[in-house]
mmCIF file of C-alpha atoms and ligand atoms in Angstrom:
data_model
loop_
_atom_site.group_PDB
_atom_site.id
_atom_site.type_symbol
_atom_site.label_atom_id
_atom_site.label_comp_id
_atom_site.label_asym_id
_atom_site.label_seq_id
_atom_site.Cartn_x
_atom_site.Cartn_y
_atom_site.Cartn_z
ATOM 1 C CA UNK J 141 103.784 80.973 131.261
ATOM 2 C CA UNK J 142 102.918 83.650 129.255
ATOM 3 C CA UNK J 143 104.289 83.689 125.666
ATOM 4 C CA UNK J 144 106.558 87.032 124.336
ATOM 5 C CA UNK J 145 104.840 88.315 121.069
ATOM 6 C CA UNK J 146 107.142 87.626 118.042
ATOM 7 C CA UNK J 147 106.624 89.037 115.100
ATOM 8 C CA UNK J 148 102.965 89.473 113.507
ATOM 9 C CA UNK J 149 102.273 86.824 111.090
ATOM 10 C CA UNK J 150 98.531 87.950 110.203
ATOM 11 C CA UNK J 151 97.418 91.343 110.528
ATOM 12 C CA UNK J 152 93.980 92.470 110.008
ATOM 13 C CA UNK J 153 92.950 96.409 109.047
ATOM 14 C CA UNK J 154 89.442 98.167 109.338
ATOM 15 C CA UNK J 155 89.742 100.489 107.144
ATOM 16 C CA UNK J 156 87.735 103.548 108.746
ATOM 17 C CA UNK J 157 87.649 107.639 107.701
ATOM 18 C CA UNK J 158 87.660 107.644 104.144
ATOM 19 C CA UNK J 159 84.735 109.760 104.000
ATOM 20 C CA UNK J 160 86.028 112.239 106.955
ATOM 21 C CA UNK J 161 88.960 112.524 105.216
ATOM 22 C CA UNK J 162 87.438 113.864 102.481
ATOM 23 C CA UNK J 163 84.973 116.043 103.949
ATOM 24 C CA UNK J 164 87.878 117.807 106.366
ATOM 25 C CA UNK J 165 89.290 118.595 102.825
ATOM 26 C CA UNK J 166 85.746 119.645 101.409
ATOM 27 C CA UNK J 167 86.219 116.770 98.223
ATOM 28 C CA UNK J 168 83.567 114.152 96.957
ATOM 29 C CA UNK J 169 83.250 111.518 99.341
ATOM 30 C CA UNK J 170 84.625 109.265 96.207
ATOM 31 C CA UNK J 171 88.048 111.574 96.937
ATOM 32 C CA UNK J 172 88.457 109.531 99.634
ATOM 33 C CA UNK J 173 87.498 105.607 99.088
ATOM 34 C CA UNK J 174 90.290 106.807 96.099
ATOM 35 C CA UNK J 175 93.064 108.094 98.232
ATOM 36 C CA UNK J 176 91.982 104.414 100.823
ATOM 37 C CA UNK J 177 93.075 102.649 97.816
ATOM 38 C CA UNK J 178 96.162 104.904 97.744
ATOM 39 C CA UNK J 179 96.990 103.598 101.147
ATOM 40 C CA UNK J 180 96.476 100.157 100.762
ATOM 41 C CA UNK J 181 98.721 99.657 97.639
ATOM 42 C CA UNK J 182 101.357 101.318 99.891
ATOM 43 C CA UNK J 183 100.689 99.085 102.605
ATOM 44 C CA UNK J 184 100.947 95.930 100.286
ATOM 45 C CA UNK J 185 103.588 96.869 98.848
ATOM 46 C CA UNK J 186 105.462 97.447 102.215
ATOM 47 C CA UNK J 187 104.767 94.031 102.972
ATOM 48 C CA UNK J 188 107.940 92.262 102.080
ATOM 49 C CA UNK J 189 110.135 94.428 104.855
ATOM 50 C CA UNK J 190 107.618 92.959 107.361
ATOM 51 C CA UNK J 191 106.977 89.802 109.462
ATOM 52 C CA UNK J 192 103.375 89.943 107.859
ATOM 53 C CA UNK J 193 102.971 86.593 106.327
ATOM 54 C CA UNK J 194 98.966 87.614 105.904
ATOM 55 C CA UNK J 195 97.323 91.239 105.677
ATOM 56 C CA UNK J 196 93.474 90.887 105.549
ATOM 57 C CA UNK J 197 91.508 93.975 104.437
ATOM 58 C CA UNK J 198 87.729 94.900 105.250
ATOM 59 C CA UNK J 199 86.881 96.696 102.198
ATOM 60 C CA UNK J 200 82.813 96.098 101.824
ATOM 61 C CA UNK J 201 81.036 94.876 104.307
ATOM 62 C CA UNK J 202 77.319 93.526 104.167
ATOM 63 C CA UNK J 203 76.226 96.280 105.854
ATOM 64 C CA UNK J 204 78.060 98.422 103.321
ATOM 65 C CA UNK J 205 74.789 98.069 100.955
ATOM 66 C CA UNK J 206 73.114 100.200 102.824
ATOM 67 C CA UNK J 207 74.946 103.169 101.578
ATOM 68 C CA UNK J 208 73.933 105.551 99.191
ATOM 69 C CA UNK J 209 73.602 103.185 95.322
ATOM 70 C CA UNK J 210 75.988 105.840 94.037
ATOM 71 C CA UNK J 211 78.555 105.495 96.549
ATOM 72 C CA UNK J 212 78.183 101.274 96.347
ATOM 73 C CA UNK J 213 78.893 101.860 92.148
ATOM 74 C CA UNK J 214 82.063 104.202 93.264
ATOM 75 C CA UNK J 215 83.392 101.184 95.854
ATOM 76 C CA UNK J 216 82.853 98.600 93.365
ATOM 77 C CA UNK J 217 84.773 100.596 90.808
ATOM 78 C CA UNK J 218 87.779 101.202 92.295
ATOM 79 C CA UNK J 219 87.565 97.718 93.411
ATOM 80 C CA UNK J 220 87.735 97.021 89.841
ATOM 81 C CA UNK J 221 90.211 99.444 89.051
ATOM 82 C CA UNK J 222 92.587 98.213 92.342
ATOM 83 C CA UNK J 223 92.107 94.407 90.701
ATOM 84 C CA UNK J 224 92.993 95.352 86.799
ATOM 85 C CA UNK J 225 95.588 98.100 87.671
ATOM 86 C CA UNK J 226 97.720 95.938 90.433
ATOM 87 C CA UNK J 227 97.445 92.824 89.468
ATOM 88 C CA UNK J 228 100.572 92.401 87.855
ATOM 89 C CA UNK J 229 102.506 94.042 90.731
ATOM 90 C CA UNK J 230 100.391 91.408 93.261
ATOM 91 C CA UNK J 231 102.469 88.582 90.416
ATOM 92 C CA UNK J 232 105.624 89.970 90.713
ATOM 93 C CA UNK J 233 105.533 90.845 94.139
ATOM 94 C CA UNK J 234 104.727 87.205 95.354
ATOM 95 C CA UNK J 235 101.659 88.615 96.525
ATOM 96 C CA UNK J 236 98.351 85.673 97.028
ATOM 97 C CA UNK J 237 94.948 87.024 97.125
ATOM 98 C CA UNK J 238 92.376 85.685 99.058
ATOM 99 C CA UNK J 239 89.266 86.505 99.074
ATOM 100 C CA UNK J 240 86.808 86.437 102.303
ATOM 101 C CA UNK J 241 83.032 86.854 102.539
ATOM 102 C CA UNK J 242 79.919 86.082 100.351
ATOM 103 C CA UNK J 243 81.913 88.017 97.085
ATOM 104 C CA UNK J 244 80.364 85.287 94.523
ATOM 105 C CA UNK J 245 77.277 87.845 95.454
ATOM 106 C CA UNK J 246 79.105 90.520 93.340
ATOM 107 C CA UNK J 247 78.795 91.685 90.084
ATOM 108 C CA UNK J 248 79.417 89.317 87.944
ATOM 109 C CA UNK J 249 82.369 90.830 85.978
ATOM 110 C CA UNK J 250 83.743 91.386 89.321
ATOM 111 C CA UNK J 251 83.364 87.705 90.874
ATOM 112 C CA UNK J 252 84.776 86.742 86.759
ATOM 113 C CA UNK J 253 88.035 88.999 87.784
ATOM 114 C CA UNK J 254 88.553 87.849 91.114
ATOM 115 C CA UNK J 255 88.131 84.243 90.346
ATOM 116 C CA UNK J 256 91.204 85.225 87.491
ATOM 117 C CA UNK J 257 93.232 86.684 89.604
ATOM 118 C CA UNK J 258 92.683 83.909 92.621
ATOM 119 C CA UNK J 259 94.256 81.974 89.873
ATOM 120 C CA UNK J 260 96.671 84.044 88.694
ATOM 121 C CA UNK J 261 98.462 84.506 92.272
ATOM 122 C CA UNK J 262 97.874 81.621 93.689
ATOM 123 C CA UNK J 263 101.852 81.124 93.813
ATOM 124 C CA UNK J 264 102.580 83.918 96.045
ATOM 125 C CA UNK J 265 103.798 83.426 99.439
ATOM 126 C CA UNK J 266 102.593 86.472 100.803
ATOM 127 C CA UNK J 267 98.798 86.636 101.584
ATOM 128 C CA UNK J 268 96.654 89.738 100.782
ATOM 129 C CA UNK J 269 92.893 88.748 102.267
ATOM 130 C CA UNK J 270 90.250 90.927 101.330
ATOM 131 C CA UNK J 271 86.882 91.124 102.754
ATOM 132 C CA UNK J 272 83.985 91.610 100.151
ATOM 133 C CA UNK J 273 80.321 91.477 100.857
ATOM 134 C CA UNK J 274 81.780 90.182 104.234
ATOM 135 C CA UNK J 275 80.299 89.788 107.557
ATOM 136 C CA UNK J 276 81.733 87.910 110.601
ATOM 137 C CA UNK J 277 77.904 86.457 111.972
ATOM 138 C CA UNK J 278 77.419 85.524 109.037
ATOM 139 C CA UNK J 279 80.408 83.625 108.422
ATOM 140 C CA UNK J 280 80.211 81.927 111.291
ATOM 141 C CA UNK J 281 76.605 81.138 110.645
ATOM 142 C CA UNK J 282 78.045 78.915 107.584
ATOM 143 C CA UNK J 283 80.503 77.543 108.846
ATOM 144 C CA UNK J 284 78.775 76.336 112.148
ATOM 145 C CA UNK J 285 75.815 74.738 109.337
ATOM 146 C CA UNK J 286 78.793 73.420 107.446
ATOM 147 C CA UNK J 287 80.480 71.750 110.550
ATOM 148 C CA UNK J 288 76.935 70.106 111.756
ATOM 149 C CA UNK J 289 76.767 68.454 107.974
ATOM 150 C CA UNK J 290 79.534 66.764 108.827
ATOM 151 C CA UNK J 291 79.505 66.152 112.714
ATOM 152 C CA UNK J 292 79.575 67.857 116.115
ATOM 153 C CA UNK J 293 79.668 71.451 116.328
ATOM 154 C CA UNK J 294 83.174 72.137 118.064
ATOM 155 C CA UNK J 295 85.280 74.871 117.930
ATOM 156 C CA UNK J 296 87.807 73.223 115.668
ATOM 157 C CA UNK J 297 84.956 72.199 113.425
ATOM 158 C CA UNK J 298 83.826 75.654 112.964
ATOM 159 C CA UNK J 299 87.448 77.121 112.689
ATOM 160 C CA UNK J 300 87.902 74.825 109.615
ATOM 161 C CA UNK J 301 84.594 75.796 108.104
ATOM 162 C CA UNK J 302 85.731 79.883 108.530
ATOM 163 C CA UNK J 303 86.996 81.846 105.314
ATOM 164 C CA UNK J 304 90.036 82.591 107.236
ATOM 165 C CA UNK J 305 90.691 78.695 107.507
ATOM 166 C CA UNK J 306 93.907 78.426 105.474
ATOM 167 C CA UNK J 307 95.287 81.739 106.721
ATOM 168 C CA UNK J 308 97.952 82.182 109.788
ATOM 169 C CA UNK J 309 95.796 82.891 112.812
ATOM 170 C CA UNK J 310 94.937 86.748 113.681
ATOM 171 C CA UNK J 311 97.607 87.840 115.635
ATOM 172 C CA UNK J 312 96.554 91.781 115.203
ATOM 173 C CA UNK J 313 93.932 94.169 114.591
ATOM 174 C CA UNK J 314 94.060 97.403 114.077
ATOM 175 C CA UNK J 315 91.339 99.703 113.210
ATOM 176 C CA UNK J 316 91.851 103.538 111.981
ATOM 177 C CA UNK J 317 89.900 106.385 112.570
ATOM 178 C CA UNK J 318 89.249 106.674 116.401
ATOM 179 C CA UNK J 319 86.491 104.299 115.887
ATOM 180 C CA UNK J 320 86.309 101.482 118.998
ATOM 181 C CA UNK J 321 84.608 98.325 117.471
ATOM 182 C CA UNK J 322 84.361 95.524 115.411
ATOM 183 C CA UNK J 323 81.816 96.183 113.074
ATOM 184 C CA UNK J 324 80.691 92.662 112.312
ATOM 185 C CA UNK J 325 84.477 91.825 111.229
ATOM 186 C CA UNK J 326 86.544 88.623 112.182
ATOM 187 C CA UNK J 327 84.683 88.028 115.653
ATOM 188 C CA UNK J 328 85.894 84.159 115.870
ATOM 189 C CA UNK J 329 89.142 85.251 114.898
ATOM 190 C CA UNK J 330 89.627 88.348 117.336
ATOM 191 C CA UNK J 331 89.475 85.615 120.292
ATOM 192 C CA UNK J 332 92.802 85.971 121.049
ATOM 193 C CA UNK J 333 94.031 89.125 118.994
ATOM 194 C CA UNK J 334 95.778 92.204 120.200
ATOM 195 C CA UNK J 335 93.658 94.757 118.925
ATOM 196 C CA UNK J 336 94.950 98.756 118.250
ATOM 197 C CA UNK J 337 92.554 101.716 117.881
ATOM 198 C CA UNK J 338 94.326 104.556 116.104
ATOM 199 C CA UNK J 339 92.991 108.275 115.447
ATOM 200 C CA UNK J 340 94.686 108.211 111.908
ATOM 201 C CA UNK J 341 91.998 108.697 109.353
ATOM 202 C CA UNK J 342 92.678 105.253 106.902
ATOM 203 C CA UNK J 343 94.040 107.717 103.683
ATOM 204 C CA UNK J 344 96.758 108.853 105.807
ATOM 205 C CA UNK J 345 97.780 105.404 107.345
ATOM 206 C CA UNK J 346 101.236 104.652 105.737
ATOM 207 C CA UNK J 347 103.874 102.118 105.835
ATOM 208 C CA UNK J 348 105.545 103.947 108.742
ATOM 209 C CA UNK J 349 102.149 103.712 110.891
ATOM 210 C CA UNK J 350 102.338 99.836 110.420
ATOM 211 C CA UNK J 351 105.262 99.305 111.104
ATOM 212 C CA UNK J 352 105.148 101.342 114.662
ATOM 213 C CA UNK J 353 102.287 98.963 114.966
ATOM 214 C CA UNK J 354 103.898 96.109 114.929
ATOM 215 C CA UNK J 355 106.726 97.579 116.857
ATOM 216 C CA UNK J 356 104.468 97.809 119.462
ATOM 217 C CA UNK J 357 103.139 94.237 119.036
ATOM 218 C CA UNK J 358 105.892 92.836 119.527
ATOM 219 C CA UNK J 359 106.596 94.359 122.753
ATOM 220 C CA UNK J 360 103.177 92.916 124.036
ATOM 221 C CA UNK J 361 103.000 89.888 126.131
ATOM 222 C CA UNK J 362 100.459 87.451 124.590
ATOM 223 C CA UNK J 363 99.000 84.953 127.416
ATOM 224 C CA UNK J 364 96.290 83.440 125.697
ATOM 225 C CA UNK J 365 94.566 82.449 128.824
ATOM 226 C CA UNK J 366 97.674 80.954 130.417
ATOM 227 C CA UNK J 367 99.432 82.867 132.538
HETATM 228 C C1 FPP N 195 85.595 103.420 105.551
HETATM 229 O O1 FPP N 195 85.520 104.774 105.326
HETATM 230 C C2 FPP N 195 85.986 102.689 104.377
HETATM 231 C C3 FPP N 195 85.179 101.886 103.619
HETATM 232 C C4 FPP N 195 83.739 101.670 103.835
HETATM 233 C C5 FPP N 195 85.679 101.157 102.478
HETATM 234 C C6 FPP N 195 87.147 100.846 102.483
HETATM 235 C C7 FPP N 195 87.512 100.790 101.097
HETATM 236 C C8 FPP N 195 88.664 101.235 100.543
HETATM 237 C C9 FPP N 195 89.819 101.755 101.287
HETATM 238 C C10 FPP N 195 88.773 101.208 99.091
HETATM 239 C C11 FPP N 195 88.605 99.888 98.439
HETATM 240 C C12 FPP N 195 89.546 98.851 98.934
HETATM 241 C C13 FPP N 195 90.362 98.100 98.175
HETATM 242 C C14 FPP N 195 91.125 96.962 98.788
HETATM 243 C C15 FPP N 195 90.547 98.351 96.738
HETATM 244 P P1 FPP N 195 84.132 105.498 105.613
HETATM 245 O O2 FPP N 195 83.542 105.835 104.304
HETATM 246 O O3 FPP N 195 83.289 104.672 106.505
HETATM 247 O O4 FPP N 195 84.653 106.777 106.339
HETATM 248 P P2 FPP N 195 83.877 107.663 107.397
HETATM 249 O O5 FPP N 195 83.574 106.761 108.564
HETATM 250 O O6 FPP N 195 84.879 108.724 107.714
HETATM 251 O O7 FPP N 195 82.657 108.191 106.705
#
């Protein structure tokens, strides 16, 4: 029998149209990664008056090098900037950071501050995942190698290899922008996800735009195979 959605424990977000934001409002690309960071500390801090249990964030992907090197140094900043400027808030607001991808590849005053504030939240009961330097073939690349180390290569195995192991699983993904794909993000974890598409550009995706979203979730009827 097929299973009526409840409430979304683990959201996932690709955060697309920070640069066509910007450009629709003739401002520095940078205009726009700033106003994305605008939107997420909104979002986070909307999380309480949810069912969210875990919101995971693609914020730099490995492909992301590939950009222009000034546009990497203006991602990495604010990155920096998010990190200092809301940690406290994460504290108080029972938020937990996790962090997925290869991010001990970083900078290393970056990979210093995100091991502190691992540490520093590790108390929080709400989960804020964020993808750094992340990519989903390759995570399941190591985690297949890890799960042969120790044994047979099942599904299971690799599952508890994944940086997503001690998180809820996916229950939604939603990207922004019009855009219809994956982009290398959370492919294991998609399996049996309910996936949105939406046209708003990610600076303009608020609280409100969530929580239709998971209005909608809930109204969806989840099957997972069965039927
Ligand atoms: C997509 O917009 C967005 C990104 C590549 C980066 C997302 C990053 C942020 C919102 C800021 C940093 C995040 C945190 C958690 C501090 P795009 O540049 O691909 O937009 P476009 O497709 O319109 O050009």
């Amino acid at each position: 029998m097929g299973e009526g959605a409840e409430g979304a424990r683990h959201v996932a977000i690709i955060m697309d149209g920070n640069g066509r934001w910007a450009k629709a409002r003739h401002l520095p690309r940078a205009i726009g990664h700033q106003r994305g960071v605008e939107a997420v500390r909104k979002l986070v801090r909307s999380l309480k008056d949810t069912s969210i249990e875990c919101l995971t964030l693609y914020a730099f992907s490995s492909e992301n090098w590939k950009r222009p090197e000034d546009e990497v140094g203006d991602l990495m900043n604010l990155m920096r900037k998010f990190v200092k400027s809301d940690l406290p808030e994460f504290i108080s607001n029972d938020v937990k950071l996790h962090i997925l991808g290869d991010w001990r590849g970083l900078a290393p005053d970056i990979v210093e501050m995100l091991e502190d504030a691992l540490e520093r939240t590790s108390n929080g009961s709400r989960t804020l995942a964020v993808a750094l330097n992340y990519g989903s073939q390759q995570e399941i690349a190591r985690a297949a190698s890890a799960a042969a180390r120790e044994g047979d290569i099942t599904p299971d195995a690799i599952a508890r290899h994944l940086d997503t192991a001690a998180l809820p699983p996916l229950d939604l993904l939603i990207r922004t922008s019009g855009e219809v794909r994956l982009s290398n993000f959370l492919l294991w974890q998609c399996a049996y996800a309910e996936m949105m598409f939406v046209d708003t550009l990610w600076p303009d995706f608020t609280p409100a735009h969530l929580a239709e979203a998971l209005e909608q979730f809930a109204g969806r009827e989840r099957r997972y195979g069965g039927r």
